[in-house]
Coordinates of C-alpha atoms and ligand atoms in Angstrom, one line a residue:
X1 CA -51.8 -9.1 -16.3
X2 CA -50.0 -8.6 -19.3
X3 CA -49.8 -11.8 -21.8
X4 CA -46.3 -11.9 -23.6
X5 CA -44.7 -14.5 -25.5
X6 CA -44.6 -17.1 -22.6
X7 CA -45.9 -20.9 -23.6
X8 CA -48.1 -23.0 -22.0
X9 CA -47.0 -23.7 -17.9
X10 CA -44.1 -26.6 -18.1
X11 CA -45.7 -29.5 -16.3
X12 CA -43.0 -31.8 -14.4
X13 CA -43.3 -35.1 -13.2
X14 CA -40.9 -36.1 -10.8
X15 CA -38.1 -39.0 -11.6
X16 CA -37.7 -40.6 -8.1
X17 CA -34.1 -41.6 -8.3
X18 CA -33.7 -44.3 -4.9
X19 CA -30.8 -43.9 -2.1
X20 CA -28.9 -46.6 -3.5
X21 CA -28.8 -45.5 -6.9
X22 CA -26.9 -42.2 -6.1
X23 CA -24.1 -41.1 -3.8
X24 CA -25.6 -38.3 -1.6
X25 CA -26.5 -39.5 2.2
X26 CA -28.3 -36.7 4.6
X27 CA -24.6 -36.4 6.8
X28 CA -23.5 -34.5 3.5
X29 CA -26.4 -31.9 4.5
X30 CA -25.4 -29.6 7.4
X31 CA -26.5 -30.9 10.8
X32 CA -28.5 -27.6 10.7
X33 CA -30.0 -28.1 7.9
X34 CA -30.8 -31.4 8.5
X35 CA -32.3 -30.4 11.7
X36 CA -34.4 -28.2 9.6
X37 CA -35.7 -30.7 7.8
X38 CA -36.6 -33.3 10.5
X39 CA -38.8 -30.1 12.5
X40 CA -40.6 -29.2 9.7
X41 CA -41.4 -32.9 8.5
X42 CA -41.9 -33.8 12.1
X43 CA -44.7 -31.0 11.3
X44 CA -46.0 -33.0 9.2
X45 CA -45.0 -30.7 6.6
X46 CA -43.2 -31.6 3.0
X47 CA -39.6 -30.8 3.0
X48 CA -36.8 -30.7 0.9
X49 CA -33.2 -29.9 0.4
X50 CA -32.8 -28.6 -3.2
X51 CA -30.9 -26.5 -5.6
X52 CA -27.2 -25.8 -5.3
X53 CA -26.5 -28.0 -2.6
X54 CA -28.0 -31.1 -4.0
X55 CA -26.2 -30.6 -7.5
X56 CA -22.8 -29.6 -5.9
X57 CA -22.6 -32.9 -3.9
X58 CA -24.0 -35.1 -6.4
X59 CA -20.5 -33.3 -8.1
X60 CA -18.4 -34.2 -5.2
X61 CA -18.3 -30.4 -4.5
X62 CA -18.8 -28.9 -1.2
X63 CA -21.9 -27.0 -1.3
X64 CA -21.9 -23.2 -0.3
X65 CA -25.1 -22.9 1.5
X66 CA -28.1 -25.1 2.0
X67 CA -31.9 -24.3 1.0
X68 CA -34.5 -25.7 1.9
X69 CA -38.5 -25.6 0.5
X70 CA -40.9 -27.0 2.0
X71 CA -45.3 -26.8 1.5
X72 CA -45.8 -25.0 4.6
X73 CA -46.0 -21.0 4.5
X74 CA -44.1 -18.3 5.9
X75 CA -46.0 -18.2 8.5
X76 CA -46.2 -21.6 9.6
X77 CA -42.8 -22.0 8.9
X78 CA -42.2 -19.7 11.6
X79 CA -44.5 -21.4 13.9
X80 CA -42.5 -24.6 14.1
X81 CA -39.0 -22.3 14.8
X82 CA -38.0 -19.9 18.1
X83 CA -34.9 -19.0 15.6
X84 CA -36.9 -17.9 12.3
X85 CA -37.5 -14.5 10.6
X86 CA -39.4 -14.0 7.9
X87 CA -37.6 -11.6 4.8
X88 CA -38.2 -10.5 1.5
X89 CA -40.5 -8.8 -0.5
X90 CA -40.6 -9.5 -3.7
X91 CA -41.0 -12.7 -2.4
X92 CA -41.1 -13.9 1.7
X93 CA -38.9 -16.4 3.0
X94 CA -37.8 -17.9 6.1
X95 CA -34.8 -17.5 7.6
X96 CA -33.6 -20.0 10.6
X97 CA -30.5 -18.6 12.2
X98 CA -28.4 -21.6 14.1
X99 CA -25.1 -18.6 15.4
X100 CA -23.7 -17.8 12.1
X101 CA -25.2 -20.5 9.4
X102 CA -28.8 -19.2 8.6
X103 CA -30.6 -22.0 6.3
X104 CA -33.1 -20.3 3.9
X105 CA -36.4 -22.1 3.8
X106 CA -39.1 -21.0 1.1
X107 CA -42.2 -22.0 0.4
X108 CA -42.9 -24.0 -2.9
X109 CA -43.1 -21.2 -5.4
X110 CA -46.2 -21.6 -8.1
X111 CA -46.4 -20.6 -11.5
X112 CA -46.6 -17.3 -12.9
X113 CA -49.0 -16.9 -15.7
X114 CA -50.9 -19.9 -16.1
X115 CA -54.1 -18.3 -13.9
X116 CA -55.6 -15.1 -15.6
X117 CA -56.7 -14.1 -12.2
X118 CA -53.8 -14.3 -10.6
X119 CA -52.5 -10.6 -9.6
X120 CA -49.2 -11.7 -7.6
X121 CA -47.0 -12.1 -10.9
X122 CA -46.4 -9.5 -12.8
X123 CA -44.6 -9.1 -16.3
X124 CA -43.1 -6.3 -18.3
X125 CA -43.3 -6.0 -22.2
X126 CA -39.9 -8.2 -22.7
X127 CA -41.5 -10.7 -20.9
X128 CA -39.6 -10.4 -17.5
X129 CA -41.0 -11.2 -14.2
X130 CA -41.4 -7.9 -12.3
X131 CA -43.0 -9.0 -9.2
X132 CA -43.9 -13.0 -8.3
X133 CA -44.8 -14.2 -4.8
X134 CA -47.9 -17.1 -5.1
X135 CA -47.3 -20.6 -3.5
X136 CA -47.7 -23.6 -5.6
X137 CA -46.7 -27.2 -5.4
X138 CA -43.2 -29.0 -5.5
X139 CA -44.0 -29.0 -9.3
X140 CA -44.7 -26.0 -10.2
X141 CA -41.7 -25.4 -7.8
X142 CA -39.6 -27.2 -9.8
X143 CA -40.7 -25.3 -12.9
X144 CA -40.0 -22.2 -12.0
X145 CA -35.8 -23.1 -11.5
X146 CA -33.8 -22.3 -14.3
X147 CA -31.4 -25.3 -14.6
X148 CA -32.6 -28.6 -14.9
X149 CA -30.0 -29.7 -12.3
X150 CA -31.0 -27.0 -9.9
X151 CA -34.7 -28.9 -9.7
X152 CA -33.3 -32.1 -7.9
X153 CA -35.1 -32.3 -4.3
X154 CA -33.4 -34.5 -1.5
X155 CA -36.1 -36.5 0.8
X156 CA -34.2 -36.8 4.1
X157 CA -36.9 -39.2 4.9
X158 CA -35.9 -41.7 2.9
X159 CA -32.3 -39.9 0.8
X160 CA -34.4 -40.2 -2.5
X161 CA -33.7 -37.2 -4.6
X162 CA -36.8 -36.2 -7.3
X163 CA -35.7 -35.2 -10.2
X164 CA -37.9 -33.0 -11.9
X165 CA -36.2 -31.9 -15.2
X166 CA -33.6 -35.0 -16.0
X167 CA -30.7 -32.9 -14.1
X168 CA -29.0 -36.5 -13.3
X169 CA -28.4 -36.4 -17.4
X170 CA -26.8 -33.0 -17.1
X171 CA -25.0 -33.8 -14.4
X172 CA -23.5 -36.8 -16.2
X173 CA -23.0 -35.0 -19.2
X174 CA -21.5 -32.0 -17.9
X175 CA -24.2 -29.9 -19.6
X176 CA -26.1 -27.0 -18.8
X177 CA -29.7 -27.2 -19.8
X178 CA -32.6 -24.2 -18.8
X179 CA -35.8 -25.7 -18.0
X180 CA -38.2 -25.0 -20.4
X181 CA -38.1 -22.8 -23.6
X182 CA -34.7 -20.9 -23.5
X183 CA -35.2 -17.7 -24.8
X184 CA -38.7 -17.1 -22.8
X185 CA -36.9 -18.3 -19.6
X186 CA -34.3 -15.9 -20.1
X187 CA -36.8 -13.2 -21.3
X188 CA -38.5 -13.6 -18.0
X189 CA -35.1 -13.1 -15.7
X190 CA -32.1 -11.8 -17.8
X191 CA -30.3 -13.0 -14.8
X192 CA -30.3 -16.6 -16.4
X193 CA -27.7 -16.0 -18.7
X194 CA -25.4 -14.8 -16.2
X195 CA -26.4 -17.8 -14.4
X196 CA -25.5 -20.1 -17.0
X197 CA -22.2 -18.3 -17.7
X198 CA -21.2 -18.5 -13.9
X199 CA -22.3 -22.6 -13.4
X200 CA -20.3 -23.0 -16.7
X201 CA -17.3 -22.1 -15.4
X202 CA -17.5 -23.3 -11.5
X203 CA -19.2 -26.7 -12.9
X204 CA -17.2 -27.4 -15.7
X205 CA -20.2 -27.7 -18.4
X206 CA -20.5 -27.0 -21.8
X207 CA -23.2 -24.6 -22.9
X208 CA -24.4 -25.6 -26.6
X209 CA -24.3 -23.8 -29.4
X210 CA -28.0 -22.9 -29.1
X211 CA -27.7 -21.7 -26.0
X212 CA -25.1 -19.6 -26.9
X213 CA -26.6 -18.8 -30.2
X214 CA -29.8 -17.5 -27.7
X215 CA -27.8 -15.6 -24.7
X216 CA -26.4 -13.6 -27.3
X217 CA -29.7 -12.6 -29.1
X218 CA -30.5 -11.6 -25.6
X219 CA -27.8 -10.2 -23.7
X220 CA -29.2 -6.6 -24.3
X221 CA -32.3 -7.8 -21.8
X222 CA -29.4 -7.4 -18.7
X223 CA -29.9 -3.4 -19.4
X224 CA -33.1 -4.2 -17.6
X225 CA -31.8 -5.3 -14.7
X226 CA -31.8 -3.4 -11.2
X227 CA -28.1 -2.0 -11.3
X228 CA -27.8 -3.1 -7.6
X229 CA -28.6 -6.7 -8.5
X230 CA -26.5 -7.0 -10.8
X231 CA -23.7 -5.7 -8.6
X232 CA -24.5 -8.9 -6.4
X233 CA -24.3 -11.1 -10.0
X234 CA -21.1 -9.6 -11.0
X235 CA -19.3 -10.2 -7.7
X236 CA -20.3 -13.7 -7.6
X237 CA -19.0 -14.1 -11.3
X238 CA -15.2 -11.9 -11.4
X239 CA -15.0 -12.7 -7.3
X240 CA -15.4 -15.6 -6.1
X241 CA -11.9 -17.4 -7.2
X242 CA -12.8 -18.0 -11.5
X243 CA -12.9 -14.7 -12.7
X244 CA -10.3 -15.1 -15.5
X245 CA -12.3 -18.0 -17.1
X246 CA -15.8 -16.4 -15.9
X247 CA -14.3 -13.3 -17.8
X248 CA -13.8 -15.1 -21.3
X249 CA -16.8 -17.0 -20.8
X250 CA -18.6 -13.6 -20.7
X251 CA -17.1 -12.1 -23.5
X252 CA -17.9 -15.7 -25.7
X253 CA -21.9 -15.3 -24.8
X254 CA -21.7 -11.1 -25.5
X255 CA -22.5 -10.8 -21.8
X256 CA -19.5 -8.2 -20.8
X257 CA -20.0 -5.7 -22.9
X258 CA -23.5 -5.3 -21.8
X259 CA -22.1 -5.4 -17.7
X260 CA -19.9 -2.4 -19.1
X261 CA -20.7 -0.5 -22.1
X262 CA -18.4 1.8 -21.2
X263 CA -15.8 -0.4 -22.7
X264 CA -17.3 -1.6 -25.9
X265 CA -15.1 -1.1 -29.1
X266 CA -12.3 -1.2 -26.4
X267 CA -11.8 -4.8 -25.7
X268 CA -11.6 -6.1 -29.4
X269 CA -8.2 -6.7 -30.0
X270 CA -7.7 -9.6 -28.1
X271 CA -3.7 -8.2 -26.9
X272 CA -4.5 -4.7 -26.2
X273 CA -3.8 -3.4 -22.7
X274 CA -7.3 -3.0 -22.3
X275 CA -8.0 -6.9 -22.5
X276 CA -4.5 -8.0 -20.5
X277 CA -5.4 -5.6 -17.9
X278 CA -8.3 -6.9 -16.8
X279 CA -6.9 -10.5 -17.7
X280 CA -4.3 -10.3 -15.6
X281 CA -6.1 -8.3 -13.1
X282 CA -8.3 -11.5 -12.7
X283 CA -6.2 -14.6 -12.9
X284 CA -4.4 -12.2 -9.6
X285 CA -7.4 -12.4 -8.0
X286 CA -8.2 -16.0 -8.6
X287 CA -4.4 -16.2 -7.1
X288 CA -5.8 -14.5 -4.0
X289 CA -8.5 -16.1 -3.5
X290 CA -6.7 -19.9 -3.7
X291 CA -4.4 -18.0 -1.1
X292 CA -7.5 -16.7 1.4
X293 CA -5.6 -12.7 0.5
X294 CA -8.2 -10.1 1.1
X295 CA -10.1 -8.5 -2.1
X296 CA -12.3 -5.8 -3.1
X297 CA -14.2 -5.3 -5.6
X298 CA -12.9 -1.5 -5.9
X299 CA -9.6 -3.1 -6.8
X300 CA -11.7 -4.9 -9.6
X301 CA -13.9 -1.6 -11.2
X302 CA -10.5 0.4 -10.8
X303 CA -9.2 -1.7 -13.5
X304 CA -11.6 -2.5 -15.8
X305 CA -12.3 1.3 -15.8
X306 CA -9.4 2.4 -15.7
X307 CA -8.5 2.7 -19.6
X308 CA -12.1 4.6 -20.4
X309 CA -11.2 6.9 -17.7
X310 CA -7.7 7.8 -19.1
X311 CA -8.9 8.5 -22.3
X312 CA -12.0 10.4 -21.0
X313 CA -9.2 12.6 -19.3
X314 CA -6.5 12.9 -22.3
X315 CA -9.9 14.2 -24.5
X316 CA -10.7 16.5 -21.9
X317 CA -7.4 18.1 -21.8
X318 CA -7.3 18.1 -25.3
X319 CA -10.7 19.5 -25.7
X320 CA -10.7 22.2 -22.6
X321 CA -6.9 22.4 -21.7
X322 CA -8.1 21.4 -18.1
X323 CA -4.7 20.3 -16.1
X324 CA -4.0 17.1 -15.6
X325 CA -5.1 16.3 -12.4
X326 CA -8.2 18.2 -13.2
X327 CA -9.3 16.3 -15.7
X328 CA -8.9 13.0 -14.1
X329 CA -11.3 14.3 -11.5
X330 CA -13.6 15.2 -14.0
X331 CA -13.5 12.0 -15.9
X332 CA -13.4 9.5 -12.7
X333 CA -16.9 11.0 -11.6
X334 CA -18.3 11.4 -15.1
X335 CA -16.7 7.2 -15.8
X336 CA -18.1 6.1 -12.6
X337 CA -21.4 7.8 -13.0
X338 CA -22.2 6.4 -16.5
X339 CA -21.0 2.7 -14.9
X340 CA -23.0 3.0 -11.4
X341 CA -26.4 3.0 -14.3
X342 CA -25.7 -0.4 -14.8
X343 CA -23.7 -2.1 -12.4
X344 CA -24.7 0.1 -9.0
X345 CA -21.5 -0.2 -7.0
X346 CA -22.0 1.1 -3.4
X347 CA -20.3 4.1 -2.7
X348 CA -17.8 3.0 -0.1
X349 CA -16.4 1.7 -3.4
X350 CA -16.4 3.9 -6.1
X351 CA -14.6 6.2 -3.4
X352 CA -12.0 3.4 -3.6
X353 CA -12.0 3.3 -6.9
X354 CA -11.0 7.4 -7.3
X355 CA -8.4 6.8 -4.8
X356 CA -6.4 4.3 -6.2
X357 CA -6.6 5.9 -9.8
X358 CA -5.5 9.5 -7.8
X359 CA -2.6 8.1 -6.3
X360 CA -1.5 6.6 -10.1
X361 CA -0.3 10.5 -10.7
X362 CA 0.5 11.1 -7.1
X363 CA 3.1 7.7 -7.5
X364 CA 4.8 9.7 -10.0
X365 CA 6.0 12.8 -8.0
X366 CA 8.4 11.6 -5.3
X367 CA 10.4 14.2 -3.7
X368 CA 10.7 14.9 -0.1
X369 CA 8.4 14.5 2.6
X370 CA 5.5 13.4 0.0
X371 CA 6.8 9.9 -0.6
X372 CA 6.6 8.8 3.0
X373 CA 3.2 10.4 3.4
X374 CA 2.3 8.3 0.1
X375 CA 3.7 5.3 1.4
X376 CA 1.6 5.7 4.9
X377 CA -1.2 6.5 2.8
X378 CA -4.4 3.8 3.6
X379 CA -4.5 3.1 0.3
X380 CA -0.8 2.8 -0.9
X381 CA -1.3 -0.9 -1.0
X382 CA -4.0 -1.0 -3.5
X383 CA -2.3 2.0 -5.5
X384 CA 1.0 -0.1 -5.5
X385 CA -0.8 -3.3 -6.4
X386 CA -2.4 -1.2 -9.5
X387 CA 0.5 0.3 -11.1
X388 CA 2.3 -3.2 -10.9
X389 CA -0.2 -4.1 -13.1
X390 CA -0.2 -1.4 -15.3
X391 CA 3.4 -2.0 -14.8
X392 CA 3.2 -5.3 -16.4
X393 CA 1.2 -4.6 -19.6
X394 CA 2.4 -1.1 -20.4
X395 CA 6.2 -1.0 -19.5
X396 CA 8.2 2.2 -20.4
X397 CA 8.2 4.4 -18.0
X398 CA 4.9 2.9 -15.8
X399 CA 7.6 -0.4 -14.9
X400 CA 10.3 2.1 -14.3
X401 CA 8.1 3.8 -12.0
X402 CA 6.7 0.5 -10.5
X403 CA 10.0 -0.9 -9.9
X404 CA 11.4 2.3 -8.1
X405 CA 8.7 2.2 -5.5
X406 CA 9.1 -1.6 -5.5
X407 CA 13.0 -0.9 -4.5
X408 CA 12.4 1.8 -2.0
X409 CA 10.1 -0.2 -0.3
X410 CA 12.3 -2.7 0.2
X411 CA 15.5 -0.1 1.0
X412 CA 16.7 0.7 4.5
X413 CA 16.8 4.5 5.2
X414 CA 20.2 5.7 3.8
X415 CA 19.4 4.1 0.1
X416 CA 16.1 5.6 0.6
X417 CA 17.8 9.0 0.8
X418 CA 20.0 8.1 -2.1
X419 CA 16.9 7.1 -4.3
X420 CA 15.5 10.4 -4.0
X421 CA 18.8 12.5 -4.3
X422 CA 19.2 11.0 -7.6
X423 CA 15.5 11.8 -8.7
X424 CA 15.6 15.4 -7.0
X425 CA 19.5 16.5 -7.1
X426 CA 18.1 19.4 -4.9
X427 CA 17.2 17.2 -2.3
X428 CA 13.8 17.4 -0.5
X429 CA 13.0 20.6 -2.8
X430 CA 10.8 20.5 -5.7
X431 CA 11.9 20.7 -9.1
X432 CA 12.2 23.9 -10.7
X433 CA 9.2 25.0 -12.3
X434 CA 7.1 22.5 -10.0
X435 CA 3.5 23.7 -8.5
X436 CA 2.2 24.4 -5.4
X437 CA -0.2 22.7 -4.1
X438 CA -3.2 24.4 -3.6
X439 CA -6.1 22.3 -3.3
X440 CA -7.4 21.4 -0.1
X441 CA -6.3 18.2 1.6
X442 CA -9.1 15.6 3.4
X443 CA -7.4 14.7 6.8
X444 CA -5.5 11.2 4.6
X445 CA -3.5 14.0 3.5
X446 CA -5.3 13.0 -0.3
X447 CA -6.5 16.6 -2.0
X448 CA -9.8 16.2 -2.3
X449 CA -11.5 14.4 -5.4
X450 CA -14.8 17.2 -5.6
X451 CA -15.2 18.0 -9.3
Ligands
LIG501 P1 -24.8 -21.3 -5.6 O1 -25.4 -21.1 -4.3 O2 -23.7 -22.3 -5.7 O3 -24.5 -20.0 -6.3 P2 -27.4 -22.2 -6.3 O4 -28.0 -22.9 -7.5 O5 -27.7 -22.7 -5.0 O6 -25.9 -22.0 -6.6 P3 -28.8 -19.8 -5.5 O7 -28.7 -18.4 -6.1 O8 -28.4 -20.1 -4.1 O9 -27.9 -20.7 -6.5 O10 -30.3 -20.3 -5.8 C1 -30.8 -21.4 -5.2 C2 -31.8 -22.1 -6.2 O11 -32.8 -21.2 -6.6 C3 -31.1 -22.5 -7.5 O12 -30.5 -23.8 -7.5 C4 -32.3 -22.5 -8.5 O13 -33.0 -23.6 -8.4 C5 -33.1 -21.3 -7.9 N1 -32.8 -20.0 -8.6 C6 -32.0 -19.1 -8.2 N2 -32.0 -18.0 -9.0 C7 -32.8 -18.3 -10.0 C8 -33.3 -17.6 -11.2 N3 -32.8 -16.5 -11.5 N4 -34.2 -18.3 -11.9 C9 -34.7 -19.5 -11.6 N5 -34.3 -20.2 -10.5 C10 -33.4 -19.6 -9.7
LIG502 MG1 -27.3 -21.7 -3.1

């Protein structure tokens, strides 16, 4: 296997911190979970409840979702279980299904490089872990996790929690700290820093300067990253109700512009449209969120692309006197092509994505029949939603335009009619000089977006 820059193993030694000296009790697991538990120690296997749902309740937050590790393997795991499945490649894990809460249970990983014969980990030249699957022991376990207070193991034998890495210290001092050497832990698994960016924000810790100072050095590694993973990564960071602060918390660490190169040199002046957009495009999903609205993350690529797509558009109609709506075909496939390299977002949507930025010209031309079609359109919703934005940090003639579909929406049928006599005198005809349409329609009456 390859040798890179990685240190000597960490060796941990665990700090058994008592039942009575901390506030988490086995009824804050899920019964499931602790049901889990109790079969495999009842196996006379080791088990343990670690990771986020140990740190969030030693926070007084309510965990998302409960992991387990434990000493037995897969396959024993499965033994003791009717409901298990086994998953995963790059590394197998159990999965016990109990209706619609699954509790993951994994075996205690082991170290990666410490044995020269070992062939199950695997490393590229930047030092990353490429492929990983051996079973170790609840220390070398505990190594392996990237915050210290992400190594805290709950005993529901006894409610001790072992504390492998001090996390009760980061925990108390609201500060994140990697396990191990910082910049070989993030050279191993990029991921890290988006990690630390993301428990930042939904912890409320502080990230030290030489943290910072490191992420930053290494923020290029993300490139390296499966674009579908990080997909995963950046939906858990912009969509999951702190987006606006995950947001500047990205930019601080030099983590965004990495996620999308397509908008560096764009976002540097801190009250250009290109930064509000996407500010204010976050803090309205945070909004939704708190209010359980329905988002997608179409809504959210639509906008933070949106900017590089209109410019890729006015230089193509500068450059090749392509029309209009041409060119904004052209540049929404070639935009959403050079973003899909990095961040792979599936295609049901990026098809999403086109639509809302098509219907930003087809908001524009109301006459006639069109309007009504626009406004029974599947996507008018999102469309609307968008150009309120754009609405709000462009003005001119984008709020005008906002605020007449926002009044026609809201008009009965005869002030409809009136709202469209006064844009089109010659009611329900097109203005003189306008174009027919010739391009083919997909059966949403939308012409279609193939470039
Ligand atoms: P949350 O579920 O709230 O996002 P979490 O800490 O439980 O937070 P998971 O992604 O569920 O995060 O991972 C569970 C545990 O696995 C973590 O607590 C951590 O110990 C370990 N872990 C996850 N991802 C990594 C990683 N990239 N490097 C090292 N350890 C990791
Ligand atoms: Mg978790």
């Amino acid at each position: 296997m390859t040798q890179t820059s990685q240190e000597k193993p960490l060796r941990l030694e665990a700090t058994v911190i008592k039942r009575d000296d901390h506030h988490m009790r086995l009824s804050d697991l899920s019964p499931n979970t602790q049901r889990v538990l109790k079969t495999l120690v009842a196996h006379n296997y080791q088990a343990y409840a670690v990771g986020g749902c140990v740190r969030d309740r030693l926070l007084g937050l309510s965990p998302k979702d409960f992991d387990v590790v434990t000493n037995a393997t897969p396959e024993q795991i499965k033994a003791c279980f009717r409901n298990c499945r086994l998953i995963g490649r790059r590394f197998r894990l159990a999965h016990i299904t109990f209706g619609r809460e699954i509790i993951e249970v994994a075996t205690f990983r082991g170290h990666h490089v410490e044995d020269a014969k070992d062939t199950h980990a695997k490393q590229n030249r930047d030092g990353q872990l490429i492929r990983d699957n051996i079973f170790g022991t609840i220390e070398e376990d505990a190594a392996r996790r990237d915050f210290s207070f992400n190594a805290m193991y709950f005993d529901a034998t006894n409610e001790n929690i072992l504390d492998f890495a001090n996390g009760m210290h980061a925990i108390k001092h609201q500060q994140i700290e990697m396990i191990g050497d910082i910049a070989t832990r993030i050279k191993e698994d990029p991921v890290r820093m988006l990690r630390a960016a993301r428990f930042s924000i939904k912890l409320n810790m502080r990230i030290d300067d030489e943290m910072k100072g490191i992420i930053a050095a290494h923020a290029h590694l993300l490139a390296n990253i499966p674009p579908a993973r990080l997909f995963e990564e950046v939906s858990k960071l912009l969509l999951s109700g702190r987006g606006f602060k995950t947001l500047l918390s990205l930019q601080e660490l030099g983590l965004f512009k990495v996620l999308f190169p397509i908008l560096d040199g764009m976002l540097n002046d801190p009250k250009g449209k290109e930064q509000l957009l996407i500010q204010k495009m976050l803090k309205n999903t945070d909004e939704r969120i708190a209010n359980d609205m329905r988002i997608t993350p179409a809504f959210l690529y639509a906008t933070i692309l949106w900017y590089p797509m209109e410019e890729r558009a006015q230089q193509l109609i500068f450059d090749t006197q392509l029309n209009p709506h041409d060119a904004m075909n052209i540049a929404s496939a070639e935009i959403i092509q050079r973003q899909v390299q990095r961040i792979m977002v599936p295609k049901r949507f990026t098809i999403v994505v086109r639509e809302i930025w098509s219907l930003q010209r087809r908001l524009q031309k109301r006459f006639g029949k069109r309007v009504f079609q626009l406004l029974s359109h599947p996507r008018f919703r999102a469309a609307y939603d968008f150009l309120l934005l754009r609405a709000e940090v462009e003005g001119g003639q984008t709020l005008e335009l906002a605020q007449w579909w926002t009044d026609f929406q809201e008009a009965k049928d005869d002030k409809r009619a009136n709202m469209l006599k006064a844009l089109n005198p010659k009611s329900g005809k097109r203005p003189r000089g306008g174009k027919k349409r010739t391009k083919p329609k997909t059966e949403t009456g939308q012409p279609s977006n193939d470039v």
